[in-house]
Coordinates of C-alpha atoms in Angstrom, one line a residue:
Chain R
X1 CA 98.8 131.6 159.2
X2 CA 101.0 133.2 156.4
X3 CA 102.6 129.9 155.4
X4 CA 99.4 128.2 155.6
X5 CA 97.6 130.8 153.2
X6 CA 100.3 130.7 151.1
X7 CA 100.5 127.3 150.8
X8 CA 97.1 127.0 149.8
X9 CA 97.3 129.7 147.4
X10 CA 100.1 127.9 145.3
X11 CA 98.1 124.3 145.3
X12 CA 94.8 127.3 144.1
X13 CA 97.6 128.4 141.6
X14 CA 98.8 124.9 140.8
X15 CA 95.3 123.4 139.9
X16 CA 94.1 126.8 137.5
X17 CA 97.5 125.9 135.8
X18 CA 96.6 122.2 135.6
X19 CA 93.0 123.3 134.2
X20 CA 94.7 125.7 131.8
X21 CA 97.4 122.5 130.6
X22 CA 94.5 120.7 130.0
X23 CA 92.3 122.8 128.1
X24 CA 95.0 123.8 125.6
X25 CA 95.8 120.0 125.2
X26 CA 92.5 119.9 124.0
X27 CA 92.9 122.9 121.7
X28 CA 96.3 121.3 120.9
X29 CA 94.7 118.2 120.2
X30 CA 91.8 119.8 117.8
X31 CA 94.0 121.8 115.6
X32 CA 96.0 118.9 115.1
X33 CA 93.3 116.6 114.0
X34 CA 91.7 119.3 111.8
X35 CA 95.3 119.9 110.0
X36 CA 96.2 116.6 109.5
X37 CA 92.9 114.5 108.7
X38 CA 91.4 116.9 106.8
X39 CA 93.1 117.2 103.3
X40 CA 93.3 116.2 100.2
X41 CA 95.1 113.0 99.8
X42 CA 97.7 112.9 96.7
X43 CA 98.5 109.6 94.7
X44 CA 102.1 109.8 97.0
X45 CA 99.4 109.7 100.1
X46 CA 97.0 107.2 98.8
X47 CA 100.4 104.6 98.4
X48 CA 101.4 105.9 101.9
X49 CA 98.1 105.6 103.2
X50 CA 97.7 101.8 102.0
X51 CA 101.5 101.3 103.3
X52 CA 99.8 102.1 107.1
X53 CA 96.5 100.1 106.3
X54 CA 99.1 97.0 106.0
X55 CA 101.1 98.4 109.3
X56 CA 97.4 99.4 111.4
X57 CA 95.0 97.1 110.1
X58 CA 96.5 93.9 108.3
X59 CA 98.8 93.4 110.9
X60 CA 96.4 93.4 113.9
X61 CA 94.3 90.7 112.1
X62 CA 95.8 88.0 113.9
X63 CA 95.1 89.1 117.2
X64 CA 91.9 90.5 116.4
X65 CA 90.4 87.3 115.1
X66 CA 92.1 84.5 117.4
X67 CA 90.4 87.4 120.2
X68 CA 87.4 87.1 118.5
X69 CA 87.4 82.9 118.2
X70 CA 88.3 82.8 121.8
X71 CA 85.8 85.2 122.7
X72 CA 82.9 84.0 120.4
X73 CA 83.4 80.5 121.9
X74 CA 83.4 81.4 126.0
X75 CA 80.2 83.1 125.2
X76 CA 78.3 80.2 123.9
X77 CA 80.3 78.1 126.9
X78 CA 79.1 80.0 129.4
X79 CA 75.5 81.4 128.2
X80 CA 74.8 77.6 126.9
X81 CA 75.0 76.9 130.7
X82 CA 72.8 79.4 131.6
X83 CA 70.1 79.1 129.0
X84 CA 69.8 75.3 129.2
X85 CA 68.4 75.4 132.8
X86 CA 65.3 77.1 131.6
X87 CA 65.7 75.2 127.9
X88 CA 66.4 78.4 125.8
X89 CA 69.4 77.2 124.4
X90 CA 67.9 77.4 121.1
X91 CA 68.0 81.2 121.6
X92 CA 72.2 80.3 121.9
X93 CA 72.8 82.2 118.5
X94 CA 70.9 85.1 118.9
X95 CA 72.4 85.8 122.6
X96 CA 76.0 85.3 121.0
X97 CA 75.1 87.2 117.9
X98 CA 73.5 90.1 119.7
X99 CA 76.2 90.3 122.6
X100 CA 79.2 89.6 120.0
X101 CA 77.4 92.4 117.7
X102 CA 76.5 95.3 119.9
X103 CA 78.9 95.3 122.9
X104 CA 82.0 93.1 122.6
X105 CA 83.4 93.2 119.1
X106 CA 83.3 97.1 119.0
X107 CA 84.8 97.2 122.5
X108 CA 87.4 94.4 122.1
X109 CA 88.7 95.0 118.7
X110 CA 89.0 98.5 119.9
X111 CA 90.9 97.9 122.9
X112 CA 93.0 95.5 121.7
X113 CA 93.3 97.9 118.6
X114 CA 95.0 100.2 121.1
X115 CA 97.4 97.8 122.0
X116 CA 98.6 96.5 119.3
X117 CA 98.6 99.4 116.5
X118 CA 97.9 102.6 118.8
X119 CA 101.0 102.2 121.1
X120 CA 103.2 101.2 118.0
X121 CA 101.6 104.9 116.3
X122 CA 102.9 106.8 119.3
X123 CA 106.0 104.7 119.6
X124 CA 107.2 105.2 115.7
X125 CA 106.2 109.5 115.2
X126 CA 107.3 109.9 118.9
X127 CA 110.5 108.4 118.3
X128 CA 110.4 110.2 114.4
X129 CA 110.3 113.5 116.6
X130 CA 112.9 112.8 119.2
X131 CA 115.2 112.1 116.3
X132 CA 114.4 115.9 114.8
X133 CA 112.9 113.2 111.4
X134 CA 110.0 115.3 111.9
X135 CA 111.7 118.9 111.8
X136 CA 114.2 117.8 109.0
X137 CA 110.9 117.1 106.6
X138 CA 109.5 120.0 107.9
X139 CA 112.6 122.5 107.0
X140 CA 112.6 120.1 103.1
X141 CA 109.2 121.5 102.9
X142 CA 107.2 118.6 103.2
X143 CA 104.2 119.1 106.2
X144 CA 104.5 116.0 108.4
X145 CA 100.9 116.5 109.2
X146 CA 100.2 115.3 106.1
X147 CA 103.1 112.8 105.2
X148 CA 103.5 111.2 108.4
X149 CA 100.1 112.3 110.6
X150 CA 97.4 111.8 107.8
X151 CA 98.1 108.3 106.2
X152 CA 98.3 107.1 109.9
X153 CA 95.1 108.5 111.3
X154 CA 93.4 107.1 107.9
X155 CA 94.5 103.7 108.1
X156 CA 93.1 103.7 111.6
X157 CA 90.3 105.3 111.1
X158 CA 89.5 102.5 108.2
X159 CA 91.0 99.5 109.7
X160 CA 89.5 99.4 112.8
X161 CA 85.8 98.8 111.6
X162 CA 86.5 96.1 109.1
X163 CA 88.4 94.6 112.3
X164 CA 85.6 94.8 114.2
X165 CA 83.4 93.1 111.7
X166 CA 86.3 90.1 111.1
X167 CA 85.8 90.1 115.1
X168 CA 82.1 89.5 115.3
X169 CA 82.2 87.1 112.6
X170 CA 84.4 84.9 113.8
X171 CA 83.0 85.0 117.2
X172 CA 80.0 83.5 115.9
X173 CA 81.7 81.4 114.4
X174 CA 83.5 80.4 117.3
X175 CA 80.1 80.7 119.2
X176 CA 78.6 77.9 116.4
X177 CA 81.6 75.5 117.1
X178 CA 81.3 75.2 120.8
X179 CA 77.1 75.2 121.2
X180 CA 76.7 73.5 117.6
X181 CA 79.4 71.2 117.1
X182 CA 80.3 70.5 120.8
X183 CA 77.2 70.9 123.3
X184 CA 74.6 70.3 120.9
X185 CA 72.3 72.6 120.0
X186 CA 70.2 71.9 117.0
X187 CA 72.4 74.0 114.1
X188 CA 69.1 75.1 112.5
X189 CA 67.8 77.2 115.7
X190 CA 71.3 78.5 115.9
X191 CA 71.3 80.6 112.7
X192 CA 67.5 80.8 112.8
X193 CA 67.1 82.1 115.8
X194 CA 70.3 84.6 115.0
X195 CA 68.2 85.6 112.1
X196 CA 65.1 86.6 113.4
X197 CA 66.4 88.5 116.1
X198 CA 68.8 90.3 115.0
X199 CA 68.3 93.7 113.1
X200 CA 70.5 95.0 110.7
X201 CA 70.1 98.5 110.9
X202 CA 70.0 98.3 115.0
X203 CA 72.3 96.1 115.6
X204 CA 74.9 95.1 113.1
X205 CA 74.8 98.9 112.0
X206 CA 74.6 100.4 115.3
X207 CA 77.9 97.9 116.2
X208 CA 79.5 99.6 113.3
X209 CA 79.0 102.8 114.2
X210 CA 80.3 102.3 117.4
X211 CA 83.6 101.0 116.0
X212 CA 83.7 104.2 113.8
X213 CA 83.6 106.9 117.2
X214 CA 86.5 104.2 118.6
X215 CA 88.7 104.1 115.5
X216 CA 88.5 107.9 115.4
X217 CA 89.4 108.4 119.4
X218 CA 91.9 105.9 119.6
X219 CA 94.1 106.6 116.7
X220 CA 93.4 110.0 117.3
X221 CA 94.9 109.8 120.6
X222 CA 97.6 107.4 119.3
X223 CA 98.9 109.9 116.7
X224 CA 98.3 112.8 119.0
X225 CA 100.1 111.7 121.7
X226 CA 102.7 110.7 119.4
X227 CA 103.1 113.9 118.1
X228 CA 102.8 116.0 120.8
X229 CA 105.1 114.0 123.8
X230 CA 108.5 115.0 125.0
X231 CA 111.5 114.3 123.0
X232 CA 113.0 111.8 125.4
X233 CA 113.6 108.1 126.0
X234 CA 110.8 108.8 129.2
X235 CA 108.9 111.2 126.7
X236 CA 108.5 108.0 124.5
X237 CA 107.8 105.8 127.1
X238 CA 105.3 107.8 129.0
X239 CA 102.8 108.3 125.4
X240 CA 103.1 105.3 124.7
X241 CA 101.7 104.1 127.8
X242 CA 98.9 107.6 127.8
X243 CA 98.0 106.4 124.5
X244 CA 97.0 102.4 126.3
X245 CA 95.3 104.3 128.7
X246 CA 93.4 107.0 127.3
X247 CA 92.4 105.0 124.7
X248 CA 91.0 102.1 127.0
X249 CA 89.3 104.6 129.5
X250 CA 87.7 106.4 126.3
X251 CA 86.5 103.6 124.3
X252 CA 84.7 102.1 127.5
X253 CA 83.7 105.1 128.7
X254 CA 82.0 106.2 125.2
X255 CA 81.1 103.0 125.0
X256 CA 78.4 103.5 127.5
X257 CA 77.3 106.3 125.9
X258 CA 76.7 105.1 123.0
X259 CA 74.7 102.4 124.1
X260 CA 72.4 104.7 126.4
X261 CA 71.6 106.4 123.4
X262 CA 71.6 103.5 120.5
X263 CA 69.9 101.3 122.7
X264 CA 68.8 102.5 126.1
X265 CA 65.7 104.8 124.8
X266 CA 67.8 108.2 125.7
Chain V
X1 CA 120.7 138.9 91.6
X2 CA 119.6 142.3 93.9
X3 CA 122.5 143.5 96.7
X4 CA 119.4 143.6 99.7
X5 CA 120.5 141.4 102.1
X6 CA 118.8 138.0 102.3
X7 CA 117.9 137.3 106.2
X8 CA 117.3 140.4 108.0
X9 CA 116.7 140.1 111.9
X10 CA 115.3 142.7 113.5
X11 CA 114.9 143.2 117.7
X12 CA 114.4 139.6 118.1
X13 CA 113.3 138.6 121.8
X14 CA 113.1 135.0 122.2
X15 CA 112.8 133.1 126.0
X16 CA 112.1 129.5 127.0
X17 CA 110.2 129.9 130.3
X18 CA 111.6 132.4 132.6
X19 CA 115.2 132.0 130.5
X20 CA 115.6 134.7 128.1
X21 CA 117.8 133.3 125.0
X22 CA 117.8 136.3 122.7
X23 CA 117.3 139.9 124.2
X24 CA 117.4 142.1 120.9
X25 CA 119.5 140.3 118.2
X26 CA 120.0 142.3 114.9
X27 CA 121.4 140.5 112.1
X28 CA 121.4 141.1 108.5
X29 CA 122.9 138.4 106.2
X30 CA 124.1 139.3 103.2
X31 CA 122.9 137.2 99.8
X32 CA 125.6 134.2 97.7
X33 CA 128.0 135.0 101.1
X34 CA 129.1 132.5 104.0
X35 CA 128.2 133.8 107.0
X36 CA 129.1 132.6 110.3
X37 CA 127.4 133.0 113.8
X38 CA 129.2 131.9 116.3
X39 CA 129.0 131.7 120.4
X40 CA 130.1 129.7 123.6
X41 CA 127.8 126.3 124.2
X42 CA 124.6 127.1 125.0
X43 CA 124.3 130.8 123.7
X44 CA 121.6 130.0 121.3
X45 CA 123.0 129.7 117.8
X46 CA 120.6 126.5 117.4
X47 CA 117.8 128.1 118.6
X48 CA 118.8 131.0 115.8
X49 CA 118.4 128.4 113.1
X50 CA 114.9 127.3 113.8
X51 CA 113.5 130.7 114.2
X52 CA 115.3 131.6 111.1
X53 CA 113.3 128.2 109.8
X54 CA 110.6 129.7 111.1
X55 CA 109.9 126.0 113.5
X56 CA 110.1 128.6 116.5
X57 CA 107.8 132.1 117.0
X58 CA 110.0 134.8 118.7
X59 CA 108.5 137.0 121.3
X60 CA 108.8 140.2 119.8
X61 CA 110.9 141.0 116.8
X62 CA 110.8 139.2 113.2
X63 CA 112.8 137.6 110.6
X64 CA 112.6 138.7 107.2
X65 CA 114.0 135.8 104.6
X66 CA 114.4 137.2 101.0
X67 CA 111.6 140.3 101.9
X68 CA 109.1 137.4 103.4
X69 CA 108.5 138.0 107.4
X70 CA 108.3 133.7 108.1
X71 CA 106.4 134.0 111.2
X72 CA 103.4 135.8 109.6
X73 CA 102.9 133.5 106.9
X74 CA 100.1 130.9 106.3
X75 CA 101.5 127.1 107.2
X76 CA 101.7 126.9 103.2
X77 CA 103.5 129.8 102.4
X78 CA 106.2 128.4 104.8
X79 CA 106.4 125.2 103.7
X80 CA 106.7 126.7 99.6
X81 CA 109.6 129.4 101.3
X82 CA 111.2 126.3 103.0
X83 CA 111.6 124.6 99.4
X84 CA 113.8 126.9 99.0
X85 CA 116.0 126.7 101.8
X86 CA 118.3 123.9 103.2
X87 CA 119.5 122.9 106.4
X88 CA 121.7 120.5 108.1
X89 CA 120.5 118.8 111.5
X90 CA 123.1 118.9 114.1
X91 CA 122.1 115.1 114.3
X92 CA 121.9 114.4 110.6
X93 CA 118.0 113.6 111.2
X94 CA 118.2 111.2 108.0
X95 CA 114.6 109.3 107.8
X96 CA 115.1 106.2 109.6
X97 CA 113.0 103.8 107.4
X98 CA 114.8 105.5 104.1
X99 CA 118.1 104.1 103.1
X100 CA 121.3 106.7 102.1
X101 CA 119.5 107.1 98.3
X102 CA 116.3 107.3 99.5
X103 CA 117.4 110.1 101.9
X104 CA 119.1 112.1 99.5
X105 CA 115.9 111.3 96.9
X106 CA 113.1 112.8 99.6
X107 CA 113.4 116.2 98.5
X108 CA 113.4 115.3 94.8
X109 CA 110.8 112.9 94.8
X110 CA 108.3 115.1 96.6
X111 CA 109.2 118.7 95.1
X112 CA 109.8 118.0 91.5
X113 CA 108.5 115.6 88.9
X114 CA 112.1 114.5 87.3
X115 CA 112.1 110.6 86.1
X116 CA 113.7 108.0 88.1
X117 CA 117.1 107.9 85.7
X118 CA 117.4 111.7 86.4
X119 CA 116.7 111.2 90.2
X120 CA 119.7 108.7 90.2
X121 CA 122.2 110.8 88.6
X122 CA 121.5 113.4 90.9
X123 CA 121.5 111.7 94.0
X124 CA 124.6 110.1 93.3
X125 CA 126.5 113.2 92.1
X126 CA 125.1 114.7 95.8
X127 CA 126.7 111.7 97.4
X128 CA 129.7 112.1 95.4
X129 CA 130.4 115.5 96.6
X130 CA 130.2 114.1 99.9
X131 CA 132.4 110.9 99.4
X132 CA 129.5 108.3 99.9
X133 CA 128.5 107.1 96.9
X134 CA 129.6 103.5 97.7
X135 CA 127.2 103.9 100.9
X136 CA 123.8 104.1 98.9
X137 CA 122.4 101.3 100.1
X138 CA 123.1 101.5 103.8
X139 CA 120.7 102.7 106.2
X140 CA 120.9 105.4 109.1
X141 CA 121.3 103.0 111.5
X142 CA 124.9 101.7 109.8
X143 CA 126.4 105.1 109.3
X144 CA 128.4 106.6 112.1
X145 CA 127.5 110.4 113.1
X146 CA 129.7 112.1 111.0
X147 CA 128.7 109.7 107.9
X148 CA 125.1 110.5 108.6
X149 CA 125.7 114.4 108.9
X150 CA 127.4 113.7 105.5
X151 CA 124.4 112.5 103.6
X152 CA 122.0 114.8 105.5
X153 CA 124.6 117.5 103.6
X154 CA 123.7 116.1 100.9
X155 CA 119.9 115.9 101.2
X156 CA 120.2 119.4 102.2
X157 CA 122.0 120.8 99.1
X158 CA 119.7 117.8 96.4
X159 CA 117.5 120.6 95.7
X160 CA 120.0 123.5 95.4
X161 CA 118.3 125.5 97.3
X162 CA 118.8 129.6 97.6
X163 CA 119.9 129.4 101.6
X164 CA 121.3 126.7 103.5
X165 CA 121.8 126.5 107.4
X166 CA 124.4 124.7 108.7
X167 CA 124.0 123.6 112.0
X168 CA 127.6 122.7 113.5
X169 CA 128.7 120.5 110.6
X170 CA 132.1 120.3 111.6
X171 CA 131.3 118.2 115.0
X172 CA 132.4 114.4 115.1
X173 CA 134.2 114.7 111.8
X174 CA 137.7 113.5 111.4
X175 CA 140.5 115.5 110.1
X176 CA 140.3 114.4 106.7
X177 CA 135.8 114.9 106.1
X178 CA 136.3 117.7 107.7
X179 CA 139.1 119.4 105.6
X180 CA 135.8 118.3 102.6
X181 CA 133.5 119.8 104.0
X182 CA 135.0 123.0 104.9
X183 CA 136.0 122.9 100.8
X184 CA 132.6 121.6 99.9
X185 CA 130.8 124.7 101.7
X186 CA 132.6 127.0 100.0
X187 CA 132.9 125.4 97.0
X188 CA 128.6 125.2 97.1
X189 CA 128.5 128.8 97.8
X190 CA 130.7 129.9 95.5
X191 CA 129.4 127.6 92.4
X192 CA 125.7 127.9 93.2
X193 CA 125.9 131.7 94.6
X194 CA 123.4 130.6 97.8
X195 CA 123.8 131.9 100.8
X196 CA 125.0 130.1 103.7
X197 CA 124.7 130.4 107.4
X198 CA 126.6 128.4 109.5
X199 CA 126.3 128.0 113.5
X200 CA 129.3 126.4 115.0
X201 CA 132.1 126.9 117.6
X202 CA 135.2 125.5 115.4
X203 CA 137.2 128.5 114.7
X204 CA 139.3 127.6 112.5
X205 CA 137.4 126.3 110.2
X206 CA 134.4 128.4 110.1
X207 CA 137.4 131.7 110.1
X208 CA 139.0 130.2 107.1
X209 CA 135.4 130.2 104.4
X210 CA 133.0 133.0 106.3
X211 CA 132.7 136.2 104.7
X212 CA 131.0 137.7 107.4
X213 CA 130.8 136.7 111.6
X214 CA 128.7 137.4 114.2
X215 CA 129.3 136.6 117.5
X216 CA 126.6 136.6 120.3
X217 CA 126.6 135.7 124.1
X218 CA 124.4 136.4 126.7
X219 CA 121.3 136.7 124.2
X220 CA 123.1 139.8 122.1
X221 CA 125.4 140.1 119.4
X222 CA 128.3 141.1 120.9
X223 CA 130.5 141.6 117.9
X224 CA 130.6 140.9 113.8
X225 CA 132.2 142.3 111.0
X226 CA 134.5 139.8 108.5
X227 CA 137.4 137.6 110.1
X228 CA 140.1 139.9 109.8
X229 CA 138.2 142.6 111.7
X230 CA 136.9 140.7 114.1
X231 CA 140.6 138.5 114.7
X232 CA 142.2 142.6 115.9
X233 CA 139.1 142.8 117.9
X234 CA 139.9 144.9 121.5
X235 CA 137.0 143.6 123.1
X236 CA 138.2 141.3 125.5
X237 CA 135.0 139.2 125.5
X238 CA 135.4 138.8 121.6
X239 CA 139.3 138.3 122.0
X240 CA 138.5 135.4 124.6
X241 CA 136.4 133.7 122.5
X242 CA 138.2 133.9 118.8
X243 CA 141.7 132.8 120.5
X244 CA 139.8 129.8 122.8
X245 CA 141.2 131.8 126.3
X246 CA 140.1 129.7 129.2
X247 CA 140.2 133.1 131.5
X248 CA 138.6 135.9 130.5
X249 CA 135.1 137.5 131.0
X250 CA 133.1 134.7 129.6
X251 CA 132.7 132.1 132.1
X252 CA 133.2 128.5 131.5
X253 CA 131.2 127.5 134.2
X254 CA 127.4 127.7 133.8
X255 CA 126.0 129.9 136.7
X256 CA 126.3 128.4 140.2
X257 CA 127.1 129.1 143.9
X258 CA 130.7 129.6 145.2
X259 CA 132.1 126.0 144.9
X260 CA 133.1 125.6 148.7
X261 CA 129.8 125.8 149.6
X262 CA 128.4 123.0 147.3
X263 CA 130.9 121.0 148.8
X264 CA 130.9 122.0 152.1
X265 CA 127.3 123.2 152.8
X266 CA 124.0 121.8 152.1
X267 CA 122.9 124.5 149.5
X268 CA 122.3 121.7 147.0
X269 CA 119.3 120.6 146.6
X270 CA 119.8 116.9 144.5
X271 CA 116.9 114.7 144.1
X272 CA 118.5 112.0 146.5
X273 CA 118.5 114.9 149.3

């Protein structure tokens, strides 16, 4: 009866000191983005801030777009098949558009956004801290929040939106070849249809939005968990995968939110 | 230049988890002298470093550089106290996607607003003290460790800075660097008047330039005064450790049960069992 008790006592114990972990992750994880995003960028910061746009944003483009081609194009495959056994498949453009626009080039470009530049973030400052590079330019006097953190949460925090929007352009694009060029559709009703139905504000803007909250959370989380893992070779591999998968999980998960509130009438 | 001493440690209690590393240290290190702490593996003397750098919060106690207690000052008041201090990294910790003039450039490209021609000179009269010149254009990843720890010397001293902290610079250096170095850290005290604090376990060396020891083990200081003091010392723990005796009181094995019973018994618990 003891051993029992006591047993469950320590997995009582164990799970109040998980909770506790957790929370000061979180507190962790807020000081860290308040230190580091918010300041005043110097002209050494803006030129280290545009190296990292080049690093985060210019090199994801290519698999951001081909994504997006690819993507663009199985929709109007697939909803061309649909529509065209009740003969909407004038209304091809707008369901690509609107699809492309509110849902999948957010999402997407954000989870592949994760993959490419979020796991190489955590990669590159967790290695930077298993090294002591971190410490060193701490002890020269030089805040590594600032020099290494800031530039990098920036260039995410840009890049990902204007990736987004490359995304959903080219996916109608890619949408236009394959119903347009390949099945058929008349090109006029394509773009027409796209035009009337989709709303700037509600759409394209609420799409953008959405890209914004996932730039900020996953290079948030990228940098963080850079920042904060355990100096080893497992440390390193461990964040880098976290990052992958806390980043996924939060972009779909917010990604519902979003939409209950942009367009679900909450 | 005032006589008050420039690092003054007072009471410091400092533990990681449920192991206590410092139970109490004292220290007072006195300004434009060497001054040595040394101990067996494992005693602490990094540790000592970075809450001297203030990277680490003790306990209980504080650490007063130049009249300034570090852990009780704003984030920016550290950093502008840390401009003027050096140290060297046990690893080097050279800036991986900098090359060896880049490196040694960091500190005077961000602190100061000299022109590039000035910048040059500099760096390469740093390197020179250091014997790499000729290796300006390599990157960390082509030096070997006692290279790197060379131009990470030389990053450290590019601003002059008031204190520098050595951390073990005489490891993985061959006969002839390290006969340099052991010159060059006196030579930078005596020239620039800074005061130096150097952590290591090579006796001979760090005897022949420190002004002033202290010795710690088991999270105290166990003994300090200058070399000469210190080398007549009765204590046997201090004797031990000064003439490298195997057997004495400080153990060379790190805490465990009798042997025979590891080997006989099953008091090991290994992650196979």
């Amino acid at each position: 009866m003891q051993s029992k008790f006591s047993s469950s006592s320590a997995r009582i114990t164990r799970l109040g000191r998980r909770g506790c972990d957790l929370i000061e992750a979180w507190g962790r994880a807020g000081v860290f983005l308040a230190q580091s995003a918010v300041s005043v960028p110097s002209r050494e910061g803006w030129r280290l801030w545009l190296h990292q746009m080049h690093f985060v944003g210019v090199l994801s483009l290519a698999i951001v777009l081909v994504s997006g081609l690819f993507i663009g194009m199985v929709l109007a495959l697939q909803g061309y098949t649909i529509l065209v056994d009740f003969g909407a498949e004038q209304a091809l453009g707008q369901m690509v558009a609107l699809s492309l626009l509110r849902e999948l080039a957010p999402v997407v470009a954000a989870l592949l956004f994760a993959g490419r530049a979020g796991s190489a973030l955590t990669a590159e400052i967790g290695l930077m801290k298993a090294t002591e590079q971190l410490t060193s330019m701490e002890m020269i006097g030089v805040d590594p929040l600032r020099r290494v953190v800031a530039p990098r949460l920036w260039a995410g925090f840009v890049s990902l939106p204007i990736l987004t929007i490359g995304f959903g352009v080219v996916g109608i694009w890619g949408g236009y070849l394959v119903g347009v060029e390949w099945l058929g559709v008349f090109e006029g009703s394509y773009w027409s249809n796209m035009q009337a139905n989709v709303n700037f504000i509600s759409d394209i803007g609420n799409g953008v939005i959405k890209s914004m909250v996932f730039a900020v959370v996953v290079t948030w989380i990228a940098v963080f968990q850079g920042y904060d893992l355990v100096p080893t070779s497992e440390g390193i591999s461990r964040a880098t995968t976290r990052t992958v998968v806390y980043s996924s999980l939060a972009v779909l998960g917010l990604d519902f939110v979003l939409t209950a509130v942009m367009f679900g009438g909450l | 230049m005032t006589d008050a001493p420039f690092i003054e440690i007072e009471e410091l209690y400092f533990s990681r988890g449920d192991y206590e590393i410092f139970r109490g240290v004292n220290m007072t290190i006195p300004r434009g002298k060497v001054t040595a702490i040394m101990g067996p593996s494992g005693s602490g003397k990094t540790t000592l470093l970075k809450l001297i750098g203030g990277q680490l919060t003790p306990d209980r106690g504080r650490v007063l550089i130049d009249g300034q207690d570090v852990h009780r000052l704003s984030r920016k008041a550290l950093f502008s106290l840390r401009k003027r201090m050096g140290m060297l990294f046990q690893s080097g910790a050279l800036f991986s996607d900098l090359d060896v003039f880049e490196n040694v450039a960091f500190p005077l490209r961000v602190h100061t607003d000299l022109p590039d021609t000035m910048v040059r000179d500099l760096v390469l009269l740093k390197l020179q003290a250091v014997g790499l010149r000729g290796a300006y254009r390599l990157t960390p990843a082509e030096l070997s460790g006692g290279m790197a720890r060379r131009v990470a010397l030389a990053r450290a001293v590019a601003l002059d800075p008031e204190l520098i902290l050595y951390d073990e610079p005489f490891v993985g250096q061959d006969p002839i660097s390290m006969g340099v170095l052991v010159q060059l850290i006196k030579r930078l005290n005596q020239a620039l008047q800074l005061t130096s604090v150097v952590v290591s376990h090579d006796i001979k060396e760090t005897l022949s330039i420190a002004d002033y020891l202290y010795l710690i083990s088991d999270g105290q200081v166990i003994a300090h005064g200058t070399p000469q003091t210190l080398d007549t010392n009765q204590d046997p723990r201090v004797s031990q450790f000064i003439h490298g005796e195997p057997d004495g009181p400080v153990p060379f094995h790190y805490p465990a049960d009798a042997f025979y019973r590891d080997i006989l018994g099953d008091t090991m618990t290994t992650k196979a069992g």
